[in-house]
XYZ file of C-alpha atoms in Angstrom:
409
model
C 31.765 -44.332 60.440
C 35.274 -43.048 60.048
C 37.713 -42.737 57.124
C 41.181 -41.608 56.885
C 41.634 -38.043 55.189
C 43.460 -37.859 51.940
C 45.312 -34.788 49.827
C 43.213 -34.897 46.665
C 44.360 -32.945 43.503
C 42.248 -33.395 40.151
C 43.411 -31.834 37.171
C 41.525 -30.429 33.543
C 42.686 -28.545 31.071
C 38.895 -27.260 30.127
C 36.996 -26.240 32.725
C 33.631 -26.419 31.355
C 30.552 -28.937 30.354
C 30.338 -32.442 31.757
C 33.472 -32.693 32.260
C 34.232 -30.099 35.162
C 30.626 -30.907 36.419
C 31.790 -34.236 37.042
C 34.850 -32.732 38.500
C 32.980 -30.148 40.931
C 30.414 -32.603 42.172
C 33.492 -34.852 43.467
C 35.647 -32.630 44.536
C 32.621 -31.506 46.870
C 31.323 -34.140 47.867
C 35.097 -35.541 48.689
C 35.866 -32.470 50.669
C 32.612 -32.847 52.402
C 33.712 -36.656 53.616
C 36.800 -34.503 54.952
C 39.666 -34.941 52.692
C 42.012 -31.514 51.544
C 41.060 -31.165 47.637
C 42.359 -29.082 45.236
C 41.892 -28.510 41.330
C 44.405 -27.469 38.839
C 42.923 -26.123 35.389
C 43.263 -24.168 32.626
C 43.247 -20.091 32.629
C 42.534 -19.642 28.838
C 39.023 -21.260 28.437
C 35.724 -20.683 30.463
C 32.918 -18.342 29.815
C 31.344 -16.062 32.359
C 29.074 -18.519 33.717
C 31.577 -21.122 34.258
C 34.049 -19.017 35.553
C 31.390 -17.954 37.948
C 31.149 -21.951 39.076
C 35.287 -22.017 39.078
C 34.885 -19.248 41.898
C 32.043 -20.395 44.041
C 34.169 -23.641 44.065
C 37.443 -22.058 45.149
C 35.761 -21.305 49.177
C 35.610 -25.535 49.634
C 38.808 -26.687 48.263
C 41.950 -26.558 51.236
C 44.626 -27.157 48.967
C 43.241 -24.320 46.428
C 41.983 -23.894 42.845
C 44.833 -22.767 40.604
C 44.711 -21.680 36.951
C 47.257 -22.411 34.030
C 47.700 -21.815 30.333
C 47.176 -25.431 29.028
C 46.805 -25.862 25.202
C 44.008 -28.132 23.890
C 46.663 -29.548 21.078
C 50.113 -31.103 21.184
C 52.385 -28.140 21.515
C 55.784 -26.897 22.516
C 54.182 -24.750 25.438
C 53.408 -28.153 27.436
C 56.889 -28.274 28.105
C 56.313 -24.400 30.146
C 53.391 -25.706 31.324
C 54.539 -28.875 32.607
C 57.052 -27.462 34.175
C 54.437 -24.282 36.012
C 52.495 -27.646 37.088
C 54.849 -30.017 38.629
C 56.167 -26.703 40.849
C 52.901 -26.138 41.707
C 51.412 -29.931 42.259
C 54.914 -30.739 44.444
C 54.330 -28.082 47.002
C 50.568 -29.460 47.733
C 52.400 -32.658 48.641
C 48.810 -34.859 47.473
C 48.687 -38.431 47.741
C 46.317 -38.916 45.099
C 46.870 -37.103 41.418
C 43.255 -37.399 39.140
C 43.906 -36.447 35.931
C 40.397 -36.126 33.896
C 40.413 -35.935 29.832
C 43.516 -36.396 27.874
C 45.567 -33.346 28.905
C 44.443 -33.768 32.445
C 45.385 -37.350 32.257
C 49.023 -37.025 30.708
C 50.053 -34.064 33.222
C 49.232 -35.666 36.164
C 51.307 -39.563 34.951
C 54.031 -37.367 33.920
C 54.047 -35.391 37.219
C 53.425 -37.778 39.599
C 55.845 -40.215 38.201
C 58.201 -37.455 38.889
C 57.197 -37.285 42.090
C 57.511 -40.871 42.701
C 60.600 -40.755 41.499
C 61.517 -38.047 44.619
C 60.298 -40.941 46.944
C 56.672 -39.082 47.808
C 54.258 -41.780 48.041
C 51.776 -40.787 45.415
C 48.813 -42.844 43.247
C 48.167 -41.579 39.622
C 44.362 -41.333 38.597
C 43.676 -41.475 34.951
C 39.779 -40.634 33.765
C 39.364 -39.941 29.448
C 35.787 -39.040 29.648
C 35.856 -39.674 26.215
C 38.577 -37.675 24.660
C 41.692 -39.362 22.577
C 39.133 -42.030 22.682
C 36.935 -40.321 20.486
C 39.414 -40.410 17.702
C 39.447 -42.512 15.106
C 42.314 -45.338 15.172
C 42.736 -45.737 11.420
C 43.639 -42.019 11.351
C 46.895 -40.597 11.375
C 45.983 -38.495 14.771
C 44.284 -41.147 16.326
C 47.312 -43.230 15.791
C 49.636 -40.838 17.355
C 47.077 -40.218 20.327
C 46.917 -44.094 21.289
C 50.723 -44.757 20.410
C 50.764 -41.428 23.610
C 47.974 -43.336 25.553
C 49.504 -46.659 25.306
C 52.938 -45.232 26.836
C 51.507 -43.453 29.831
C 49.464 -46.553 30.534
C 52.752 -47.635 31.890
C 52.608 -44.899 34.357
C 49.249 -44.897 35.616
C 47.907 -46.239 38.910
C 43.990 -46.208 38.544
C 41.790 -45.840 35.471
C 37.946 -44.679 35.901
C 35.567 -45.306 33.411
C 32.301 -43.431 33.147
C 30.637 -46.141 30.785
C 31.269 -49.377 30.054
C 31.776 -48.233 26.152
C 34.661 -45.733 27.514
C 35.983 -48.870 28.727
C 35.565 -50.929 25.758
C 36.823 -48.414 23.771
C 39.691 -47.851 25.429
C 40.745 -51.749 25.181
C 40.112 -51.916 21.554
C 41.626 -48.663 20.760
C 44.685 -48.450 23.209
C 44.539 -51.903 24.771
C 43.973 -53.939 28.194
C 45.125 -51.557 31.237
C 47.428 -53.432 33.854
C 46.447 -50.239 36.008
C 43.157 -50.893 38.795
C 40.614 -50.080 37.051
C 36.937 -49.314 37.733
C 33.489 -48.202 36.108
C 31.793 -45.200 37.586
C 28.880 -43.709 36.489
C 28.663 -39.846 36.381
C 25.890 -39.282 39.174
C 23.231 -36.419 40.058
C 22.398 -34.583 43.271
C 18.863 -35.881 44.730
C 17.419 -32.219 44.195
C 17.651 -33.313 40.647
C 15.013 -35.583 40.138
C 12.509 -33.813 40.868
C 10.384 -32.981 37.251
C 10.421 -29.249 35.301
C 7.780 -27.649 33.786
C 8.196 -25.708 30.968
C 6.845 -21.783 30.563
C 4.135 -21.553 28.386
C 5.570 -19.875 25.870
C 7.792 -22.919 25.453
C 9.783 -23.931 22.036
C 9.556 -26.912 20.512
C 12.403 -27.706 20.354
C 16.176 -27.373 22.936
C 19.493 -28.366 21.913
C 21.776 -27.917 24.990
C 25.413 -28.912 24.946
C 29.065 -27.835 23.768
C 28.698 -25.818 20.206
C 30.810 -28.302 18.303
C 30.154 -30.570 15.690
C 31.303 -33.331 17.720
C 27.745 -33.053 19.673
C 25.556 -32.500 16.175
C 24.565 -29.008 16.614
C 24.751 -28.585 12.816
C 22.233 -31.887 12.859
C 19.930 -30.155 14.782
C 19.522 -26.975 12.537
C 19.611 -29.201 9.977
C 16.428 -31.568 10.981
C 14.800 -28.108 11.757
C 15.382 -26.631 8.017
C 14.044 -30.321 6.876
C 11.197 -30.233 8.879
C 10.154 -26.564 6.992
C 10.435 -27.807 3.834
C 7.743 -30.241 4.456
C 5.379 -28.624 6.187
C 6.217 -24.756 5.266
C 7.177 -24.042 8.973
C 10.418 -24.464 11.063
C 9.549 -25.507 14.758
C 10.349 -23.161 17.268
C 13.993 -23.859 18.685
C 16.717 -22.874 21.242
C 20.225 -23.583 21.222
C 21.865 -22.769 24.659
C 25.273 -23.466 25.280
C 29.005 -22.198 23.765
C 31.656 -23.696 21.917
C 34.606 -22.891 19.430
C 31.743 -23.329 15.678
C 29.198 -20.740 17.631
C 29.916 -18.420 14.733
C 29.283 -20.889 12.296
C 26.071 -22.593 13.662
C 24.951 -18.932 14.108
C 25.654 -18.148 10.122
C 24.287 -21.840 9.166
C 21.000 -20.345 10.763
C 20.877 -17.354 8.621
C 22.004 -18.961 5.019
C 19.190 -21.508 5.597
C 16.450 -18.865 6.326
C 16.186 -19.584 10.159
C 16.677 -16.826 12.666
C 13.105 -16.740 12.984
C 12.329 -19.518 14.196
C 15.869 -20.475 16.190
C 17.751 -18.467 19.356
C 21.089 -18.803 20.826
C 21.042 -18.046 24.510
C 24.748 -19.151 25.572
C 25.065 -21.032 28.711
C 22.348 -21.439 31.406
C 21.785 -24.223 33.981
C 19.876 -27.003 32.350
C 17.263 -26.990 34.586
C 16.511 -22.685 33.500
C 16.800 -24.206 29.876
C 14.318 -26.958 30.345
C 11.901 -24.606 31.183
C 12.266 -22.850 27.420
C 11.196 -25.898 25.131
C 9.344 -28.977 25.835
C 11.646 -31.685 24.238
C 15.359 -31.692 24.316
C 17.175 -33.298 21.011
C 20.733 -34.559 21.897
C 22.394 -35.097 18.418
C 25.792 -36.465 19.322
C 28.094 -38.202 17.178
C 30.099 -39.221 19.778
C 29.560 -39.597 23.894
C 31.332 -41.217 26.964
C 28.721 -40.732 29.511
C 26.956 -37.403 29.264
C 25.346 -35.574 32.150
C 23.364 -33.652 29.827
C 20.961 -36.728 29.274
C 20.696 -37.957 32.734
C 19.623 -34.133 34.097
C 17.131 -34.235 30.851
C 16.233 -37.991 32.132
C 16.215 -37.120 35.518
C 13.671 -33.858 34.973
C 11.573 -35.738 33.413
C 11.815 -34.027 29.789
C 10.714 -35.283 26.666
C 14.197 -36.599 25.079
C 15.705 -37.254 21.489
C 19.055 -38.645 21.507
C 21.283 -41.066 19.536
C 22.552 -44.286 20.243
C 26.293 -43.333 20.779
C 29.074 -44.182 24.156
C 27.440 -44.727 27.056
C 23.839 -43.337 25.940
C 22.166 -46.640 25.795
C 23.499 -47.824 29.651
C 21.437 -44.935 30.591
C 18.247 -45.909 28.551
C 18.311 -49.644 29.296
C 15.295 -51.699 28.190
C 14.231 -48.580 26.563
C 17.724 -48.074 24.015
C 15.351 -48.868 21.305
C 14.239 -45.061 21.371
C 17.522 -43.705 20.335
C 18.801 -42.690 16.990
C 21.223 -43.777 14.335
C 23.948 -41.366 15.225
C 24.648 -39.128 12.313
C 21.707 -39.813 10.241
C 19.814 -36.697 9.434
C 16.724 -38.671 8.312
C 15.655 -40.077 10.836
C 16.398 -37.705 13.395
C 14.364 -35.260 11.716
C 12.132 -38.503 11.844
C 11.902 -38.569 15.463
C 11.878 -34.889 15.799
C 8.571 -34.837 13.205
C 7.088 -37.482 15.667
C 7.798 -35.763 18.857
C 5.862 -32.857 16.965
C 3.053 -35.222 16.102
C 2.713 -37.096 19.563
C 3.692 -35.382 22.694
C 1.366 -37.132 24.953
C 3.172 -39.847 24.286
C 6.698 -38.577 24.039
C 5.549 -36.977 27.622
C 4.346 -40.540 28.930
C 7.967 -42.034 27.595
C 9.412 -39.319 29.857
C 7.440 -40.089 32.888
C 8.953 -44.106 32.242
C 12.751 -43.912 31.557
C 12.650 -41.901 34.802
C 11.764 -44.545 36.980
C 14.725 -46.108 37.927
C 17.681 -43.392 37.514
C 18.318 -42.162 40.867
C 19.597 -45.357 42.437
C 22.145 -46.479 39.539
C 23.093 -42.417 39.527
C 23.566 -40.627 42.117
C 26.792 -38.187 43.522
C 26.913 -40.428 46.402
C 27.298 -43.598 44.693
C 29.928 -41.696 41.826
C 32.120 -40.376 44.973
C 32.089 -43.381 47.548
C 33.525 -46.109 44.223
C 35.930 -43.856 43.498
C 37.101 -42.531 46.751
C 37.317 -46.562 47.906
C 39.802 -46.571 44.215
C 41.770 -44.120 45.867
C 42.040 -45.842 49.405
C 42.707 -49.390 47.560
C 46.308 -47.959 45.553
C 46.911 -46.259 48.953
C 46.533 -49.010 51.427
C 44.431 -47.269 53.260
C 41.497 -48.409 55.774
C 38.237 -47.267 53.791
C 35.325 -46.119 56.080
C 33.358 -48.987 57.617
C 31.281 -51.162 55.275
C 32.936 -49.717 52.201
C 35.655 -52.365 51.674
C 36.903 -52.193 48.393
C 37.949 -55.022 46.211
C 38.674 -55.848 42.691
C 35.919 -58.445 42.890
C 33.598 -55.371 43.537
C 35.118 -53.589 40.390
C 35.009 -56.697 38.476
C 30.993 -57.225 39.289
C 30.550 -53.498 38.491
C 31.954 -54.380 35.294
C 29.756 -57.107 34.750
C 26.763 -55.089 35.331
C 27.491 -52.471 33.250
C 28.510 -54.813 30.284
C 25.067 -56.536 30.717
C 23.195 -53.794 30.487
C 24.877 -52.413 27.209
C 24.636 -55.665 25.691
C 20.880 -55.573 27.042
C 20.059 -52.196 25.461
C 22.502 -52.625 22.203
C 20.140 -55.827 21.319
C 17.139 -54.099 21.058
């Protein structure tokens, strides 16, 4: 089987959570198949342990991993930066630009329009992952966010989806793309589906994820505080990640009487953190397709999580088990009954398992996307991979009838 090598950039401003995961699994597994990667991301953000991952990337990517100040906001500075990235982008001379989350997304339209301009022969890859998605359209920011995503729509090639909501979302809120488009779930390597025990010391409770309200943190210490006012004992808990309202999660545990009974760890490898607590709680308010459930899913840990973007595609027949997003009661609720019954909260584990690891999987994620790529560049995919839009189309379909599926229940 043969393909055709291709010079693949991707661009982030952030590189950390799901997002660069996402990022680092394809650019691997794309630079495995033999095509010349190369990432572009920001220099300001990153903790230790994920600038640890940025450099044990940097040895597989031929065209490099450079770092540049990119701010999160709408600033003056994007002009510099724009500027620092279109230098650097042109001399790589890719054929395929992949811009992932907003900031990604807008540099590499605006820079490879530029570049198509120069006559280079160039396809522009646009995947939100959530992002200016997750704002709300009634609101004065969400407005202006759209009104941006609307214009570069004119000036994009190919749109991935992670979830079928991203995509829904993104017609409602910013409206029907005329770019190819296609929905790709985030995948997992097989080595991940193998179960996790916890220690026997174990917590009750682990929240994992981005500290930011966005992802319910404060929910979380919340249900916890509830849950000791009933019963005259807060569960045992650990919060392991980082995020911009650390400092403010960390005081919300003190004013509410909790450092006993809760820990902040920073960021470890889920599969180190499952080990610490025997059910995770996943408190979102908002979600495109998060990798943090489908490593929880695909270890075979006792999950809470709410019923927000592309959460229920991943639960299926089983969406019924997810919470009202937002609503304190009843996850403390679910977190009281996970307490009560963890035979059966262990057996529910054992059964949303089952059928991950064929719908999700790296090689899957990589080989759709890769044949996007080789469709906007007229290029010969490897033998038996011919894409069409009638495949994106059905992958459409499937997607939309399992979220209808699950969203019934």
């Amino acid at each position: 089987m043969t393909t055709t090598p291709m010079r693949i950039v991707h661009c982030v401003r952030s590189p950390i959570g799901g997002i660069f995961r996402h990022i680092c699994d394809l650019a691997m597994s794309q630079a495995a198949a033999g095509h010349q990667v190369g990432i572009v991301c920001d220099s300001s953000t990153g903790s230790t342990f994920d600038n640890r991952m940025v450099d044990e990337l940097r040895p597989h990517l031929a065209l490099g991993l450079a770092r540049f100040p990119m701010q999160r906001q709408l600033t003056i500075q994007d002009l510099s930066a724009t500027f620092a990235l279109y230098r650097h982008i042109r001399d790589l001379k890719p054929e395929i630009l992949h811009g992932h989350g907003a900031k990604g997304g807008a540099y590499v339209r605006l820079i490879g329009s530029i570049l198509k301009l120069n006559g280079q022969k160039v396809s522009r890859i646009y995947c939100p992952h959530g992002g200016s998605l997750h704002y709300d359209p009634n609101r004065f920011e969400g407005r202006v966010y759209h009104g941006l995503e609307r214009l570069l729509g004119k000036f994009t090639d190919g749109l991935v989806f992670v979830s079928d909501y991203e995509s829904a979302a993104y017609e409602s809120k910013v409206g029907r793309p005329n770019a190819l488009t296609r929905i790709v779930y985030n995948g997992l390597r097989p080595e991940e589906f193998s179960p996790v025990t916890t220690n026997e010391d174990a917590a009750d409770f682990l929240y994992i994820g981005m500290l930011r309200d966005l992802k319910g943190p404060d929910l979380f210490i919340e249900a916890l505080y509830n849950i000791r006012l009933k019963t005259g004992t807060a569960p045992r808990a650990h919060i392991v990640g980082e995020g911009p309202d650390e400092q403010r999660y960390r005081k919300m545990v003190d004013n509410l009487g909790l450092s006993d009974a809760i820990s902040f760890h920073g960021a470890l490898p889920a599969r180190e953190a499952f080990k610490i607590a025997r059910n995770v709680v996943v408190p979102s308010r908002a979600e495109a397709m998060p990798y943090i459930i489908l490593e929880t899913v695909a270890a075979q840990r006792p999950l809470i999580a709410t019923r927000v973007g592309g959460i229920p595609e991943i639960f299926g027949r089983f969406a019924h088990r997810l919470v009202e997003p937002g609503h304190i009661g009843k996850l403390t609720a679910a977190m009281e009954e996970a307490l009560a019954s963890p035979a059966k909260m262990e057996a529910d584990a054992k059964e949303l398992r089952g059928c991950l690891a064929e719908t999700f999987s790296i090689d899957l994620m990589s080989d759709r996307i890769t044949t996007l790529y080789q469709e906007l560049q007229g290029v010969a995919p490897a033998e038996g991979k011919v894409p069409t839009r009638a495949d994106g189309v059905s992958a459409v379909s499937r997607a939309r009838t399992v979220y209808a599926r699950s969203s019934n229940r």
